[in-house]
CSV table of C-alpha atoms in Angstrom, one decimal:
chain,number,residue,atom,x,y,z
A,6,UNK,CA,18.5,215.7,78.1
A,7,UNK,CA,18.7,219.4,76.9
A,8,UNK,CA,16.7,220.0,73.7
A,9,UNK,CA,16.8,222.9,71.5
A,10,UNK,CA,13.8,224.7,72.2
A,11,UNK,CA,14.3,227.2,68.9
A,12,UNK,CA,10.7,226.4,66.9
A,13,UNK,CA,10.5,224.3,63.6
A,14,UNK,CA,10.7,227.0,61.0
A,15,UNK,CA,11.9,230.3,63.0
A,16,UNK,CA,14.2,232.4,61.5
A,17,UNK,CA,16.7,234.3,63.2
A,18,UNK,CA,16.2,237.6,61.0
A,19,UNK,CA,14.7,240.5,62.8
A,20,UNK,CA,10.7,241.2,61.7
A,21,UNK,CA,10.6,244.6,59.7
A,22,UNK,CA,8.8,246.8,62.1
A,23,UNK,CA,9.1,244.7,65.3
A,24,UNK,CA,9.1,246.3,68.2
A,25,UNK,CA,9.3,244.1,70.8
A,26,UNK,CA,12.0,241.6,71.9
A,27,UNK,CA,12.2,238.0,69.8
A,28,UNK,CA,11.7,236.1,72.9
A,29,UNK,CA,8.9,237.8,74.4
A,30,UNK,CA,6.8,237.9,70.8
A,31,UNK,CA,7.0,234.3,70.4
A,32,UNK,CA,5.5,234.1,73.7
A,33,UNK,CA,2.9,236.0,73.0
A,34,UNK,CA,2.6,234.5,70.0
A,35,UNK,CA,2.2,231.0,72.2
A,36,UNK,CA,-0.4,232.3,74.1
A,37,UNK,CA,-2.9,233.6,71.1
A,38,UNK,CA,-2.5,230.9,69.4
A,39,UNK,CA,-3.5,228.7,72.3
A,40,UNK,CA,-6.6,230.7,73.3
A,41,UNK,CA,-7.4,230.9,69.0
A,42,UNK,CA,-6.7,227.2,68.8
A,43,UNK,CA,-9.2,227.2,71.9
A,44,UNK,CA,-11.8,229.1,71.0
A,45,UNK,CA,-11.9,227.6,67.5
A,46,UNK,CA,-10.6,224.5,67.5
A,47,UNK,CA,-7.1,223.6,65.2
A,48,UNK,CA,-9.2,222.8,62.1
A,49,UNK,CA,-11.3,225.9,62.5
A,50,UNK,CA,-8.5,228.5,63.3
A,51,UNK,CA,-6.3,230.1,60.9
A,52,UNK,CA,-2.8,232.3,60.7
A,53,UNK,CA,-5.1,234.9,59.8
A,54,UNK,CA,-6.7,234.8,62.8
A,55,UNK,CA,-4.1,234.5,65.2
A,56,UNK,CA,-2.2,237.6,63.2
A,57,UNK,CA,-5.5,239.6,63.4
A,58,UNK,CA,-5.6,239.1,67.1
A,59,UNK,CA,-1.9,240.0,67.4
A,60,UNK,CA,-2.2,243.1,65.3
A,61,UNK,CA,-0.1,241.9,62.9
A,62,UNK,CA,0.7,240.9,58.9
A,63,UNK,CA,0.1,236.8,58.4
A,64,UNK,CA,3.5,237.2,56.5
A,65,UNK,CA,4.9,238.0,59.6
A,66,UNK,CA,4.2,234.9,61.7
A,67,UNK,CA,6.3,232.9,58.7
A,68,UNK,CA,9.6,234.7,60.7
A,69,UNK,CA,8.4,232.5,63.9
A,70,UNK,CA,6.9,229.3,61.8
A,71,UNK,CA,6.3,227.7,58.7
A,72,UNK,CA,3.1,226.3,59.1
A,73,UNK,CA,-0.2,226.3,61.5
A,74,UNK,CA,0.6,222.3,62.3
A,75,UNK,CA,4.2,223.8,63.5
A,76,UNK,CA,2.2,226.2,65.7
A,77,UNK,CA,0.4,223.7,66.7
A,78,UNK,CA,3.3,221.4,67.6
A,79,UNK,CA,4.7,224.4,69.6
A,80,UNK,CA,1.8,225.2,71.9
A,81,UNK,CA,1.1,221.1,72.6
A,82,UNK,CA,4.9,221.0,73.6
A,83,UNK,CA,5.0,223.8,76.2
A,84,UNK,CA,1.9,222.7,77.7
A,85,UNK,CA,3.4,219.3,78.2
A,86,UNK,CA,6.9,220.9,79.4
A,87,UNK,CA,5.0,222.6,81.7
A,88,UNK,CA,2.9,220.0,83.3
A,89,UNK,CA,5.4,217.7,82.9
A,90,UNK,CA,8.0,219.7,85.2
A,91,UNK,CA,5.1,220.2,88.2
A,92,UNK,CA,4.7,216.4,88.4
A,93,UNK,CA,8.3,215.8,88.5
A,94,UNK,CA,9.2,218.4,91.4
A,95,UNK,CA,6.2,217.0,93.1
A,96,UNK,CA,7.4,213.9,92.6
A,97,UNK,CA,10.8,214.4,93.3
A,98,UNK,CA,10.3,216.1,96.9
A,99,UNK,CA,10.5,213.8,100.0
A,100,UNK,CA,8.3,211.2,101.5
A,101,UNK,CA,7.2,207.7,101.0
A,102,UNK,CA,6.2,206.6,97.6
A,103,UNK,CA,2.3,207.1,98.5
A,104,UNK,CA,2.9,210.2,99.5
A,105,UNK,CA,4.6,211.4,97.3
A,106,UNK,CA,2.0,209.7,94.8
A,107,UNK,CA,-0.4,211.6,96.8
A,108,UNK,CA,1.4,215.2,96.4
A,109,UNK,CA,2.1,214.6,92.5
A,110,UNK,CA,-1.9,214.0,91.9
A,111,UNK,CA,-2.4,217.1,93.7
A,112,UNK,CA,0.5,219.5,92.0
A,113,UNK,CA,-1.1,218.2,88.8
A,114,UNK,CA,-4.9,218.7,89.6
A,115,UNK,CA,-3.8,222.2,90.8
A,116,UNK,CA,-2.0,223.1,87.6
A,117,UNK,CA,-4.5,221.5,85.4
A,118,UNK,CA,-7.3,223.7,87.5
A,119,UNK,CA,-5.2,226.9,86.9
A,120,UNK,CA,-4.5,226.1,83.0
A,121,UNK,CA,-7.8,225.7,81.8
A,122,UNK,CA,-7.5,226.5,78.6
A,123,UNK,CA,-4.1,225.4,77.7
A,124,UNK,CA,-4.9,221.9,79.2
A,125,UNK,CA,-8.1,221.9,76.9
A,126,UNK,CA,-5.8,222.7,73.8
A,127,UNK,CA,-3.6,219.9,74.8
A,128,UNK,CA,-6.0,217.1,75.1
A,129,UNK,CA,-8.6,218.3,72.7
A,130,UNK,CA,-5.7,218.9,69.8
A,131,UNK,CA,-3.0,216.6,70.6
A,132,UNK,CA,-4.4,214.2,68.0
A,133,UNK,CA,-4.7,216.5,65.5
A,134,UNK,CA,-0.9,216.4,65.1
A,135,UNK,CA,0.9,213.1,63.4
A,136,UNK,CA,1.9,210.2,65.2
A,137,UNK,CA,5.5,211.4,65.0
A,138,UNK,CA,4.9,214.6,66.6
A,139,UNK,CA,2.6,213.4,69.7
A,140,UNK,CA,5.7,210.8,70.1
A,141,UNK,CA,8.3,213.7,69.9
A,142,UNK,CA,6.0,215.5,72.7
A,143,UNK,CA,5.3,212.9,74.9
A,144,UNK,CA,8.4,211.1,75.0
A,145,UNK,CA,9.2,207.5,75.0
A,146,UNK,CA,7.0,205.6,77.5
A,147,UNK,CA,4.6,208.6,77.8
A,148,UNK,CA,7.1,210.3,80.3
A,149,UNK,CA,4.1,211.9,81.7
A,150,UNK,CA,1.8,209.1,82.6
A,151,UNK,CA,5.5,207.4,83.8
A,152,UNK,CA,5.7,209.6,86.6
A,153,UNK,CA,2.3,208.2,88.4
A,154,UNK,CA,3.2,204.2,86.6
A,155,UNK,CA,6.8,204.4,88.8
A,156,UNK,CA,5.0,205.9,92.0
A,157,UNK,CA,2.7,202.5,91.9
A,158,UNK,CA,5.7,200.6,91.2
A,159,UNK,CA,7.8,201.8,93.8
A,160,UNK,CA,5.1,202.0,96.4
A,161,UNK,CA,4.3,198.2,95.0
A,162,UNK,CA,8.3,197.7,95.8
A,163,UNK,CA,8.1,199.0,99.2
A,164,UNK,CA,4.4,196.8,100.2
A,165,UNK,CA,2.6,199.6,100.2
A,166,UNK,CA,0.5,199.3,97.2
A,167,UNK,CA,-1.3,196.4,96.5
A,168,UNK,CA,0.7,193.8,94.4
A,169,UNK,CA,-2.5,193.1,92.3
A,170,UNK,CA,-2.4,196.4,91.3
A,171,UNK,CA,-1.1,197.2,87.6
A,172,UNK,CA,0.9,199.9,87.7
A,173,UNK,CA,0.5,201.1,84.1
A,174,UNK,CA,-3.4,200.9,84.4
A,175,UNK,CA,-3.1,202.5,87.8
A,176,UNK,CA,-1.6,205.3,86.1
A,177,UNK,CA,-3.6,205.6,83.0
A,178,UNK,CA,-6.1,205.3,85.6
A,179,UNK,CA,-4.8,208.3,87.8
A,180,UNK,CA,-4.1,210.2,84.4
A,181,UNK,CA,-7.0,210.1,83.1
A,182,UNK,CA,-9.4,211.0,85.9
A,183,UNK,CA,-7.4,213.7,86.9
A,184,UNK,CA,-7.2,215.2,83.7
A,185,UNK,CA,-10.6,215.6,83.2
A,186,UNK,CA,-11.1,218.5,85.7
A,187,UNK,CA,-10.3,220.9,83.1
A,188,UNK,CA,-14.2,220.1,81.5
A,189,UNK,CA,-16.2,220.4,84.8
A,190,UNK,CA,-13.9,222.7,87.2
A,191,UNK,CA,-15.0,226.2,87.4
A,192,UNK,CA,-12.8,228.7,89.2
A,193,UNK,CA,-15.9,230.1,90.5
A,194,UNK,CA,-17.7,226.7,91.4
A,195,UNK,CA,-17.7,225.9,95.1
A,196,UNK,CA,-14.1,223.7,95.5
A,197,UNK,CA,-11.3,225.3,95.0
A,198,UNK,CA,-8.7,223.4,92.9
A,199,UNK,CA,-6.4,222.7,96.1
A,200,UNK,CA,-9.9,220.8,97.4
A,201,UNK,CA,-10.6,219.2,94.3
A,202,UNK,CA,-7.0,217.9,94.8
A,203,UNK,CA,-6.7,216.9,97.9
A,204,UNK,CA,-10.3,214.8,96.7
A,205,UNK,CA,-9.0,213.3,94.1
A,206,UNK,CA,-5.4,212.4,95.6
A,207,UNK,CA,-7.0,210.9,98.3
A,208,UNK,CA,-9.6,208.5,96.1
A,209,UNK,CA,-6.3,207.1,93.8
A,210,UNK,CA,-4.3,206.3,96.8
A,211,UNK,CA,-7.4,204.1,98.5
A,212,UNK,CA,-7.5,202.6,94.8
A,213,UNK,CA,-3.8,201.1,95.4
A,214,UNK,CA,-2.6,201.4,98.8
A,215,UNK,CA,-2.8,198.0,100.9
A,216,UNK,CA,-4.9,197.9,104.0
A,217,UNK,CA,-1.7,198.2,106.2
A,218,UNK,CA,-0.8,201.3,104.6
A,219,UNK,CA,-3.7,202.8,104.5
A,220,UNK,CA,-4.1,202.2,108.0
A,221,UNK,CA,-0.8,203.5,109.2
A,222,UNK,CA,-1.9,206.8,107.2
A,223,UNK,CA,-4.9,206.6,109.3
A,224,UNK,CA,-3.2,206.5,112.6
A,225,UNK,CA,-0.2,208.8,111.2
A,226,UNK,CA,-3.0,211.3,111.2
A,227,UNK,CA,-4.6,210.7,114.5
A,228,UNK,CA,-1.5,210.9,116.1
């Protein structure tokens, strides 16, 4: 469903003195404001500081938002939108349902690993917003988490995952292991994130996959 991506608060009045294009200020906007929120933490930052680092008046950011919580609110939603449209072209793409589980682990390990500090603003702040916001961000049924859940389920469907499996813990499971690369992963460390991937892919699907499936994989890559 299309939403109107316009943030809470912004006026369509042109800043006095701006010189660069609406669209492409607000991004930057976005992107110091995540690496303030980042570096200080929500509670810790201020307007102030993410006008100082943009070289411009506090008064001005009031043209793009009304509050920090509203800048807040904006940064936690495009990291989501972002994530959230790698898992579901992963997801999407051909293949059985393990492999494509397989894949979508990856895509997002990959992405996480390459968004370090925008995936640490998301799940260090996302509490810091009100109950009504995370919901309005992460949809109903965690759209996010759903994408692994129906992988299980449909792999479950098909007898390839394990029917004792749950698919909802699978993928809190899958979620929340995966997710936390962004607090040990170094892009200078000795895996890159397409190995860490492919690692951690590999280690969910032996936690669901039946013994026939994970034996056909076995011969599917022998052969």
């Amino acid at each position: 469903m299309a939403q109107d991506r316009r943030p809470a608060g912004r006026s369509e009045r042109r800043v006095p003195g701006e010189r660069k294009p609406r669209e492409e200020r607000w991004a930057q906007l976005l992107e110091v404001a995540t690496q303030v929120f980042y570096e200080k933490g929500y509670e810790g930052a201020s307007l102030q500081d993410i006008a100082d680092r943009l070289g411009m008046l506090k008064g001005s950011l009031y043209y793009y938002i009304q509050s920090k919580e509203d800048l807040l609110f904006e940064v936690i939603s495009e990291v989501h939108r972002e994530g959230y449209a790698v898992v579901r072209t992963a997801a999407a793409t051909g293949g059985d349902p393990l492999e494509r589980l397989e894949r979508t682990i990856r895509a997002h390990v990959e992405h996480a690993c390459r968004n370090l500090v925008p995936t640490a603003v998301f799940l260090h702040e996302l509490e810091s917003l009100p109950a009504a916001r995370r919901d309005a961000i992460l949809g109903a049924g965690h759209a996010y988490q759903g994408v692994f859940r129906d992988l299980v389920a449909e792999a479950q469907r098909d007898g390839l995952a394990r029917p004792d499996v749950d698919p909802r813990v699978a993928g809190l499971s899958i979620l929340g292991s995966t997710n936390w690369v962004y607090r040990w992963f170094r892009p200078d460390g000795p895996s890159t994130p397409e190995e860490i991937g492919v690692q951690l892919a590999a280690m969910a699907v032996h936690g669901v996959a039946t013994a026939d499936a994970l034996a056909a994989r076995v011969a599917a890559v022998g052969a």
